[in-house]
């Protein structure tokens, strides 16, 4: 039996800033910048507001911790829950293609809460985030994440709680033995299914926030000596064997400490499920070469990997008739219709699109199917192919191997800064945007964690 829990616990507990290559530090700051913008923007969403009001009903606002972009104070678990839910609310958060995860959303909120509790430095925060990413991604490999998700689980939540535990445990300076206990307790916190897709429920957002809060709790308990189940990952009734029909424990420990999976994490240019991004890039490429008018389109065929078809293409009747924003984020039909009509697809396009008869009519002419080449590339790449048949008989086709924002197709520094500014400027103002950006750039300088909490304008 591969001692996965022991190996990952030792790695997460012993990781130090001096162990991190410069490129890992730089990528961590970039990932933090990207997610912090999403968190700040998402505080205004109705789901976040309802969540915060509900936590106030439970008197969980009477604490000392802050959430990025706000001056309100919360108790630790509430801060982690709010931040994690906000981080995942726009479907704009980072992705690790091979592990089929959004790692930052559960990990960074747990690390931020723990760092405030401990008075940790921004350098400590970087180490904790890296520990969380490396553990979470490897646990996904070990559970064979595709088989895990085919059972109906939402991996960014179920696997995310272990990344959150590693991050918080790193901040708390847990010993390897304590980290093992923390993972053993986090096993009881691993939850979240894809049932939210049936009605576009807010529970998708809650899943990830709950994982952040659960990881913080598991690490806090271990710090005080609370014992957790041993062999949390590889045990007979551990995570791998209970949550997957085909686990591969050995995959969870390959290259630990030498291969940095955080460097394989991509960033999104569009606020929707990653499976839709390659088709969107294909549409943008076709727009650049052709004068495509929405009334000239007879039909559109969109090819994807089998898993992407399941998540964002079927049932097609529902994807062609989204009812709310969560539906939109998982509708290939709506996202491509917006892109075909407007030549862009952004945060503010969903609500108008739901009321647009032209968009609705075009969605009915879009068909999503499993493409053999895309399936062969998955999950190494979330490929997509778009074929547009015009009313004059002309056929336009574009294949995209990997969407923009992957490590091999990374957005430019200017594009990433523009995304960050778009997300935070309204809440923080231009001076606040610059202050937060500069604070993030200086995270490796061992600054106080308070430097990251810029007051709203």
Short mmCIF file of C-alpha atoms in Angstrom, two decimals:
data_model
loop_
_atom_site.label_atom_id
_atom_site.label_comp_id
_atom_site.label_asym_id
_atom_site.label_seq_id
_atom_site.Cartn_x
_atom_site.Cartn_y
_atom_site.Cartn_z
CA UNK A 1 0.00 0.00 0.00
CA UNK A 2 1.40 3.41 -1.01
CA UNK A 3 1.66 5.60 2.10
CA UNK A 4 0.00 8.57 0.42
CA UNK A 5 -1.25 10.27 3.58
CA UNK A 6 2.15 10.07 5.27
CA UNK A 7 4.03 11.33 2.21
CA UNK A 8 1.70 14.25 1.49
CA UNK A 9 1.54 15.18 5.17
CA UNK A 10 5.31 15.27 5.44
CA UNK A 11 5.55 17.38 2.28
CA UNK A 12 2.92 19.93 3.35
CA UNK A 13 4.22 20.23 6.91
CA UNK A 14 7.87 20.59 5.96
CA UNK A 15 7.56 22.92 2.97
CA UNK A 16 9.45 26.20 3.40
CA UNK A 17 9.77 29.34 1.31
CA UNK A 18 13.39 28.50 0.56
CA UNK A 19 12.22 25.28 -1.12
CA UNK A 20 10.22 27.13 -3.76
CA UNK A 21 11.69 27.88 -7.20
CA UNK A 22 11.32 31.50 -8.29
CA UNK A 23 8.85 30.54 -11.02
CA UNK A 24 6.62 28.87 -8.43
CA UNK A 25 6.62 32.02 -6.28
CA UNK A 26 5.79 34.17 -9.30
CA UNK A 27 2.98 31.86 -10.42
CA UNK A 28 1.54 31.82 -6.89
CA UNK A 29 1.38 35.61 -6.83
CA UNK A 30 -0.32 35.59 -10.23
CA UNK A 31 -2.89 33.04 -9.10
CA UNK A 32 -3.53 35.04 -5.93
CA UNK A 33 -4.02 38.23 -7.94
CA UNK A 34 -6.48 36.54 -10.26
CA UNK A 35 -8.56 35.01 -7.48
CA UNK A 36 -8.50 38.11 -5.28
CA UNK A 37 -10.13 40.09 -8.07
CA UNK A 38 -12.87 37.48 -8.40
CA UNK A 39 -13.49 37.50 -4.65
CA UNK A 40 -13.80 41.28 -4.49
CA UNK A 41 -16.23 41.41 -7.43
CA UNK A 42 -18.33 38.51 -6.13
CA UNK A 43 -19.13 40.17 -2.80
CA UNK A 44 -21.90 42.12 -4.56
CA UNK A 45 -23.64 39.01 -5.92
CA UNK A 46 -27.03 38.06 -4.53
CA UNK A 47 -25.80 34.61 -3.51
CA UNK A 48 -22.91 36.12 -1.52
CA UNK A 49 -25.18 38.67 0.11
CA UNK A 50 -27.67 36.00 1.18
CA UNK A 51 -24.83 33.85 2.50
CA UNK A 52 -23.45 36.72 4.58
CA UNK A 53 -26.84 37.63 5.99
CA UNK A 54 -27.43 34.01 6.94
CA UNK A 55 -24.07 33.84 8.72
CA UNK A 56 -25.02 37.01 10.60
CA UNK A 57 -28.19 35.24 11.71
CA UNK A 58 -25.85 32.67 13.29
CA UNK A 59 -23.79 35.43 14.97
CA UNK A 60 -20.76 34.47 12.92
CA UNK A 61 -20.03 38.08 12.04
CA UNK A 62 -18.77 38.85 15.52
CA UNK A 63 -15.15 38.07 14.85
CA UNK A 64 -11.78 39.56 13.94
CA UNK A 65 -11.17 38.34 10.39
CA UNK A 66 -11.69 40.22 7.14
CA UNK A 67 -12.69 39.19 3.66
CA UNK A 68 -10.85 40.74 0.71
CA UNK A 69 -12.64 43.86 -0.49
CA UNK A 70 -14.67 44.42 2.69
CA UNK A 71 -14.22 46.00 6.12
CA UNK A 72 -16.75 43.73 7.82
CA UNK A 73 -15.38 41.34 10.45
CA UNK A 74 -16.14 37.63 10.69
CA UNK A 75 -15.35 34.57 12.72
CA UNK A 76 -12.73 32.35 11.07
CA UNK A 77 -14.93 29.67 9.53
CA UNK A 78 -17.36 32.29 8.25
CA UNK A 79 -14.52 34.25 6.64
CA UNK A 80 -13.27 31.12 4.88
CA UNK A 81 -16.77 30.12 3.79
CA UNK A 82 -17.64 33.56 2.38
CA UNK A 83 -14.31 33.95 0.61
CA UNK A 84 -14.41 30.44 -0.86
CA UNK A 85 -17.98 30.79 -2.09
CA UNK A 86 -17.21 34.20 -3.61
CA UNK A 87 -14.08 32.83 -5.26
CA UNK A 88 -16.12 30.23 -7.15
CA UNK A 89 -19.22 32.31 -7.89
CA UNK A 90 -18.28 33.87 -11.23
CA UNK A 91 -16.89 30.65 -12.72
CA UNK A 92 -13.87 32.81 -13.53
CA UNK A 93 -11.42 31.02 -11.21
CA UNK A 94 -8.27 29.11 -12.14
CA UNK A 95 -8.27 25.59 -13.54
CA UNK A 96 -5.91 22.63 -13.59
CA UNK A 97 -6.85 20.75 -16.74
CA UNK A 98 -5.29 17.37 -16.03
CA UNK A 99 -6.73 17.25 -12.51
CA UNK A 100 -10.06 18.81 -13.62
CA UNK A 101 -10.05 21.19 -10.65
CA UNK A 102 -10.42 24.81 -9.62
CA UNK A 103 -7.67 24.72 -6.97
CA UNK A 104 -7.48 28.33 -5.87
CA UNK A 105 -11.08 28.73 -4.73
CA UNK A 106 -10.94 26.41 -1.68
CA UNK A 107 -7.20 26.81 -0.94
CA UNK A 108 -6.58 30.56 -0.94
CA UNK A 109 -9.59 31.43 1.29
CA UNK A 110 -8.54 28.83 3.89
CA UNK A 111 -4.96 30.12 3.81
CA UNK A 112 -6.12 33.74 4.16
CA UNK A 113 -8.27 32.94 7.18
CA UNK A 114 -5.51 30.92 8.86
CA UNK A 115 -2.94 33.63 8.13
CA UNK A 116 -5.09 36.25 9.85
CA UNK A 117 -5.61 33.97 12.83
CA UNK A 118 -1.85 33.45 13.20
CA UNK A 119 -0.63 36.91 12.23
CA UNK A 120 1.36 35.22 9.48
CA UNK A 121 3.34 37.02 6.78
CA UNK A 122 2.62 37.16 3.06
CA UNK A 123 5.61 34.88 2.53
CA UNK A 124 4.00 32.31 4.85
CA UNK A 125 0.86 32.71 2.77
CA UNK A 126 2.71 31.86 -0.44
CA UNK A 127 4.10 28.67 1.10
CA UNK A 128 0.66 27.65 2.35
CA UNK A 129 -0.94 28.21 -1.04
CA UNK A 130 1.70 26.12 -2.78
CA UNK A 131 1.28 23.32 -0.24
CA UNK A 132 -2.47 23.39 -0.84
CA UNK A 133 -2.19 23.27 -4.62
CA UNK A 134 0.33 20.44 -4.62
CA UNK A 135 -1.72 18.31 -2.22
CA UNK A 136 -5.10 18.98 -3.83
CA UNK A 137 -3.94 18.24 -7.36
CA UNK A 138 -2.18 15.05 -6.35
CA UNK A 139 -5.18 13.82 -4.39
CA UNK A 140 -7.23 14.33 -7.57
CA UNK A 141 -4.77 12.16 -9.47
CA UNK A 142 -4.97 9.49 -6.79
CA UNK A 143 -8.75 9.33 -6.76
CA UNK A 144 -8.73 9.18 -10.60
CA UNK A 145 -10.74 12.36 -10.83
CA UNK A 146 -12.64 11.54 -14.02
CA UNK A 147 -14.04 8.34 -12.48
CA UNK A 148 -14.72 10.29 -9.26
CA UNK A 149 -16.66 13.01 -11.09
CA UNK A 150 -18.55 10.47 -13.20
CA UNK A 151 -20.03 9.24 -9.91
CA UNK A 152 -21.57 12.70 -9.55
CA UNK A 153 -19.04 14.34 -7.24
CA UNK A 154 -17.91 17.97 -7.59
CA UNK A 155 -14.12 17.54 -7.30
CA UNK A 156 -13.23 21.17 -6.54
CA UNK A 157 -15.19 20.66 -3.33
CA UNK A 158 -14.60 17.01 -2.45
CA UNK A 159 -10.89 17.17 -3.23
CA UNK A 160 -10.67 20.85 -2.37
CA UNK A 161 -11.13 20.31 1.35
CA UNK A 162 -7.78 18.49 1.44
CA UNK A 163 -6.02 21.36 -0.32
CA UNK A 164 -7.61 23.78 2.13
CA UNK A 165 -6.47 21.59 5.03
CA UNK A 166 -2.89 21.52 3.75
CA UNK A 167 -2.86 25.30 3.30
CA UNK A 168 -4.28 26.06 6.74
CA UNK A 169 -2.07 23.39 8.33
CA UNK A 170 0.99 24.99 6.75
CA UNK A 171 0.09 28.35 8.30
CA UNK A 172 -0.50 26.69 11.68
CA UNK A 173 2.94 24.99 11.44
CA UNK A 174 1.46 21.54 11.97
CA UNK A 175 3.92 18.69 12.34
CA UNK A 176 3.71 15.85 9.80
CA UNK A 177 1.81 13.76 12.36
CA UNK A 178 -0.64 16.58 13.04
CA UNK A 179 -1.13 17.10 9.31
CA UNK A 180 -2.06 13.43 8.98
CA UNK A 181 -4.69 13.87 11.67
CA UNK A 182 -5.96 16.99 9.90
CA UNK A 183 -6.40 15.06 6.66
CA UNK A 184 -8.16 12.32 8.62
CA UNK A 185 -10.68 14.83 9.92
CA UNK A 186 -11.03 16.53 6.53
CA UNK A 187 -12.13 13.15 5.17
CA UNK A 188 -15.36 13.70 7.10
CA UNK A 189 -15.77 17.12 5.45
CA UNK A 190 -15.41 15.94 1.83
CA UNK A 191 -18.74 16.64 0.10
CA UNK A 192 -20.39 18.17 -2.94
CA UNK A 193 -22.23 16.76 -5.99
CA UNK A 194 -23.20 17.97 -9.43
CA UNK A 195 -26.91 18.04 -8.63
CA UNK A 196 -26.75 21.86 -8.63
CA UNK A 197 -26.83 21.74 -12.44
CA UNK A 198 -30.45 20.60 -12.52
CA UNK A 199 -31.75 24.02 -11.47
CA UNK A 200 -28.68 26.27 -11.55
CA UNK A 201 -28.47 26.26 -7.75
CA UNK A 202 -26.13 28.35 -5.63
CA UNK A 203 -24.95 25.17 -3.92
CA UNK A 204 -22.08 24.93 -6.45
CA UNK A 205 -20.68 28.10 -4.90
CA UNK A 206 -21.40 26.90 -1.38
CA UNK A 207 -19.57 23.59 -2.02
CA UNK A 208 -16.23 25.29 -2.45
CA UNK A 209 -16.71 27.76 0.38
CA UNK A 210 -17.65 24.86 2.62
CA UNK A 211 -14.47 23.05 1.57
CA UNK A 212 -12.40 26.10 2.57
CA UNK A 213 -14.14 26.32 5.94
CA UNK A 214 -13.89 22.55 6.47
CA UNK A 215 -10.16 22.55 5.78
CA UNK A 216 -9.65 25.40 8.23
CA UNK A 217 -11.59 23.50 10.89
CA UNK A 218 -9.71 20.24 10.30
CA UNK A 219 -6.34 21.96 10.63
CA UNK A 220 -7.47 23.88 13.73
CA UNK A 221 -8.59 20.67 15.41
CA UNK A 222 -5.31 18.94 14.62
CA UNK A 223 -3.37 21.88 16.05
CA UNK A 224 -5.08 21.25 19.40
CA UNK A 225 -4.45 17.49 19.32
CA UNK A 226 -7.76 16.24 17.92
CA UNK A 227 -7.16 12.88 16.27
CA UNK A 228 -8.31 12.10 12.75
CA UNK A 229 -8.58 8.84 10.83
CA UNK A 230 -5.26 7.37 9.74
CA UNK A 231 -4.57 6.54 6.09
CA UNK A 232 -7.18 9.10 5.11
CA UNK A 233 -6.41 8.73 1.41
CA UNK A 234 -5.25 5.16 0.79
CA UNK A 235 -7.02 3.27 3.58
CA UNK A 236 -9.59 0.55 2.94
CA UNK A 237 -12.37 3.04 3.71
CA UNK A 238 -10.32 6.13 2.92
CA UNK A 239 -11.01 8.76 0.28
CA UNK A 240 -9.63 6.92 -2.74
CA UNK A 241 -11.44 3.63 -2.21
CA UNK A 242 -14.78 5.05 -1.08
CA UNK A 243 -15.00 7.94 -3.53
CA UNK A 244 -13.70 6.23 -6.68
CA UNK A 245 -14.20 2.90 -8.47
CA UNK A 246 -10.66 3.00 -9.88
CA UNK A 247 -8.19 4.83 -7.61
CA UNK A 248 -4.49 5.11 -8.44
CA UNK A 249 -2.78 5.93 -5.14
CA UNK A 250 0.70 5.86 -6.63
CA UNK A 251 -0.22 8.79 -8.90
CA UNK A 252 -0.77 10.97 -5.84
CA UNK A 253 2.87 10.93 -4.82
CA UNK A 254 4.71 11.02 -8.14
CA UNK A 255 7.19 13.89 -8.20
CA UNK A 256 6.23 15.36 -4.83
CA UNK A 257 8.59 18.24 -4.10
CA UNK A 258 10.26 18.14 -7.50
CA UNK A 259 7.40 18.44 -10.00
CA UNK A 260 5.38 21.58 -9.22
CA UNK A 261 1.79 21.03 -10.33
CA UNK A 262 0.90 24.63 -9.49
CA UNK A 263 2.77 25.63 -12.65
CA UNK A 264 0.24 23.67 -14.72
CA UNK A 265 -2.66 25.77 -13.46
CA UNK A 266 -4.38 27.96 -16.03
CA UNK A 267 -6.35 31.21 -15.83
CA UNK A 268 -9.66 31.98 -17.49
CA UNK A 269 -10.37 34.75 -20.00
CA UNK A 270 -14.13 33.97 -19.95
CA UNK A 271 -16.43 33.64 -16.89
CA UNK A 272 -17.84 30.21 -17.66
CA UNK A 273 -17.02 26.52 -17.38
CA UNK A 274 -13.58 25.72 -18.81
CA UNK A 275 -15.11 23.21 -21.22
CA UNK A 276 -16.66 26.10 -23.18
CA UNK A 277 -13.43 28.08 -23.55
CA UNK A 278 -11.89 26.35 -26.58
CA UNK A 279 -15.14 26.72 -28.58
CA UNK A 280 -15.27 30.39 -27.55
CA UNK A 281 -11.69 30.87 -28.74
CA UNK A 282 -12.69 29.20 -32.00
CA UNK A 283 -15.57 31.65 -32.44
CA UNK A 284 -13.26 34.61 -31.76
CA UNK A 285 -10.78 33.28 -34.33
CA UNK A 286 -13.54 32.92 -36.93
CA UNK A 287 -14.78 36.44 -36.19
CA UNK A 288 -11.26 37.74 -36.82
CA UNK A 289 -11.26 36.24 -40.33
CA UNK A 290 -14.91 36.54 -41.39
CA UNK A 291 -17.77 39.00 -41.17
CA UNK A 292 -20.20 36.77 -39.27
CA UNK A 293 -23.65 38.23 -38.65
CA UNK A 294 -26.06 36.43 -36.36
CA UNK A 295 -28.87 36.51 -38.94
CA UNK A 296 -26.62 34.80 -41.51
CA UNK A 297 -26.12 31.68 -39.38
CA UNK A 298 -28.13 28.61 -40.32
CA UNK A 299 -26.63 26.22 -37.73
CA UNK A 300 -23.64 25.69 -35.45
CA UNK A 301 -22.04 22.39 -34.43
CA UNK A 302 -19.74 22.34 -31.40
CA UNK A 303 -17.44 19.38 -30.77
CA UNK A 304 -15.97 18.58 -27.34
CA UNK A 305 -14.69 15.75 -25.21
CA UNK A 306 -17.32 13.40 -23.81
CA UNK A 307 -17.05 14.80 -20.27
CA UNK A 308 -17.44 18.39 -21.48
CA UNK A 309 -20.52 17.42 -23.49
CA UNK A 310 -22.00 15.95 -20.32
CA UNK A 311 -21.20 19.01 -18.20
CA UNK A 312 -21.93 21.91 -20.57
CA UNK A 313 -23.81 20.41 -23.52
CA UNK A 314 -26.48 18.07 -22.22
CA UNK A 315 -29.39 17.85 -21.85
CA UNK A 316 -29.47 20.08 -24.91
CA UNK A 317 -33.03 21.26 -24.39
CA UNK A 318 -32.02 22.70 -21.02
CA UNK A 319 -28.73 24.16 -22.27
CA UNK A 320 -30.68 25.89 -25.05
CA UNK A 321 -33.06 27.41 -22.51
CA UNK A 322 -31.07 28.62 -19.48
CA UNK A 323 -33.08 30.17 -16.66
CA UNK A 324 -30.44 31.90 -14.53
CA UNK A 325 -26.77 32.89 -14.40
CA UNK A 326 -25.52 29.52 -13.13
CA UNK A 327 -27.33 27.89 -16.05
CA UNK A 328 -25.61 30.36 -18.39
CA UNK A 329 -22.17 29.53 -17.00
CA UNK A 330 -22.75 25.90 -18.02
CA UNK A 331 -24.51 26.47 -21.34
CA UNK A 332 -22.32 26.13 -24.43
CA UNK A 333 -25.33 27.23 -26.42
CA UNK A 334 -25.75 30.54 -24.61
CA UNK A 335 -22.06 31.42 -24.31
CA UNK A 336 -21.40 30.80 -28.00
CA UNK A 337 -24.54 32.68 -29.00
CA UNK A 338 -23.34 35.71 -27.04
CA UNK A 339 -19.89 35.48 -28.62
CA UNK A 340 -21.34 35.08 -32.11
CA UNK A 341 -23.56 38.12 -31.70
CA UNK A 342 -21.30 40.46 -29.72
CA UNK A 343 -17.75 39.23 -30.51
CA UNK A 344 -17.07 38.97 -26.77
CA UNK A 345 -18.34 37.07 -23.74
CA UNK A 346 -18.04 38.67 -20.32
CA UNK A 347 -19.49 38.99 -16.85
CA UNK A 348 -22.12 41.51 -17.81
CA UNK A 349 -23.46 39.59 -20.80
CA UNK A 350 -25.52 36.95 -19.01
CA UNK A 351 -28.50 38.91 -17.73
CA UNK A 352 -29.15 40.74 -21.05
CA UNK A 353 -28.69 37.47 -22.97
CA UNK A 354 -31.42 35.77 -20.96
CA UNK A 355 -33.85 38.39 -22.26
CA UNK A 356 -32.56 38.61 -25.85
CA UNK A 357 -34.84 36.93 -28.45
CA UNK A 358 -32.01 36.78 -31.02
CA UNK A 359 -29.79 34.95 -28.56
CA UNK A 360 -32.62 32.59 -27.68
CA UNK A 361 -33.31 31.84 -31.35
CA UNK A 362 -29.65 31.17 -32.11
CA UNK A 363 -29.31 28.79 -29.16
CA UNK A 364 -31.94 26.57 -30.78
CA UNK A 365 -29.69 26.24 -33.86
CA UNK A 366 -26.62 25.09 -31.91
CA UNK A 367 -25.84 21.41 -31.48
CA UNK A 368 -23.14 20.00 -29.17
CA UNK A 369 -21.58 16.61 -29.87
CA UNK A 370 -18.69 14.40 -28.80
CA UNK A 371 -15.72 14.91 -31.12
CA UNK A 372 -13.20 12.07 -31.42
CA UNK A 373 -10.14 14.32 -31.58
CA UNK A 374 -11.26 16.36 -28.57
CA UNK A 375 -11.93 13.17 -26.64
CA UNK A 376 -8.46 11.85 -27.48
CA UNK A 377 -6.88 15.05 -26.13
CA UNK A 378 -8.86 15.09 -22.87
CA UNK A 379 -7.95 15.81 -20.08
CA UNK A 380 -4.48 16.92 -21.19
CA UNK A 381 -6.26 19.60 -23.17
CA UNK A 382 -9.86 20.79 -23.17
CA UNK A 383 -10.04 20.98 -26.97
CA UNK A 384 -12.98 22.26 -28.99
CA UNK A 385 -14.11 22.54 -32.58
CA UNK A 386 -16.76 24.87 -34.02
CA UNK A 387 -18.42 24.50 -37.42
CA UNK A 388 -20.72 27.30 -38.56
CA UNK A 389 -22.99 26.76 -41.56
CA UNK A 390 -24.16 30.03 -43.10
CA UNK A 391 -27.43 30.47 -44.96
CA UNK A 392 -25.53 31.00 -48.23
CA UNK A 393 -24.08 27.48 -47.92
CA UNK A 394 -20.61 28.52 -46.73
CA UNK A 395 -19.13 26.45 -43.88
CA UNK A 396 -16.64 27.99 -41.43
CA UNK A 397 -14.63 25.66 -39.18
CA UNK A 398 -12.06 26.19 -36.42
CA UNK A 399 -10.33 23.69 -34.13
CA UNK A 400 -8.63 24.81 -30.88
CA UNK A 401 -6.34 22.32 -29.15
CA UNK A 402 -6.07 24.16 -25.80
CA UNK A 403 -7.96 27.28 -24.72
CA UNK A 404 -6.23 30.55 -23.94
CA UNK A 405 -4.98 30.85 -20.38
CA UNK A 406 -3.38 27.42 -20.13
CA UNK A 407 0.35 27.38 -19.22
CA UNK A 408 1.14 26.89 -22.94
CA UNK A 409 -1.30 29.64 -24.02
CA UNK A 410 -1.05 31.96 -21.00
CA UNK A 411 -2.68 35.37 -21.14
CA UNK A 412 -0.32 38.32 -21.36
CA UNK A 413 0.54 40.39 -18.31
CA UNK A 414 -1.55 43.20 -19.78
CA UNK A 415 -4.57 40.91 -20.22
CA UNK A 416 -4.28 39.60 -16.67
CA UNK A 417 -3.98 43.10 -15.22
CA UNK A 418 -6.99 44.20 -17.29
CA UNK A 419 -9.03 41.30 -15.88
CA UNK A 420 -7.96 42.20 -12.34
CA UNK A 421 -8.82 45.88 -12.87
CA UNK A 422 -12.21 45.01 -14.35
CA UNK A 423 -13.03 42.95 -11.28
CA UNK A 424 -11.86 45.24 -8.47
CA UNK A 425 -11.94 48.84 -9.67
CA UNK A 426 -15.62 49.43 -9.02
CA UNK A 427 -15.34 48.26 -5.41
CA UNK A 428 -11.88 49.60 -4.55
CA UNK A 429 -11.52 52.57 -6.90
CA UNK A 430 -8.46 53.15 -9.07
CA UNK A 431 -6.20 53.91 -6.10
CA UNK A 432 -7.41 50.83 -4.24
CA UNK A 433 -6.89 48.68 -7.33
CA UNK A 434 -3.30 49.88 -7.59
CA UNK A 435 -2.71 49.42 -3.86
CA UNK A 436 -3.94 45.82 -3.92
CA UNK A 437 -1.99 45.02 -7.07
CA UNK A 438 1.21 46.40 -5.54
CA UNK A 439 0.63 44.52 -2.29
CA UNK A 440 0.25 41.27 -4.19
CA UNK A 441 3.39 41.97 -6.21
CA UNK A 442 5.26 42.37 -2.91
CA UNK A 443 3.93 39.18 -1.27
CA UNK A 444 7.36 37.56 -1.39
CA UNK A 445 8.82 40.40 0.72
CA UNK A 446 7.52 39.00 4.02
CA UNK A 447 4.97 41.75 4.57
CA UNK A 448 2.15 41.67 7.13
CA UNK A 449 -0.95 39.87 5.92
CA UNK A 450 -2.93 43.04 6.62
CA UNK A 451 -1.28 44.67 3.56
CA UNK A 452 -3.62 42.61 1.34
CA UNK A 453 -6.83 43.95 2.87
CA UNK A 454 -7.40 47.18 0.97
CA UNK A 455 -10.50 49.06 2.11
CA UNK A 456 -13.27 49.58 -0.44
CA UNK A 457 -13.64 53.03 -1.97
#
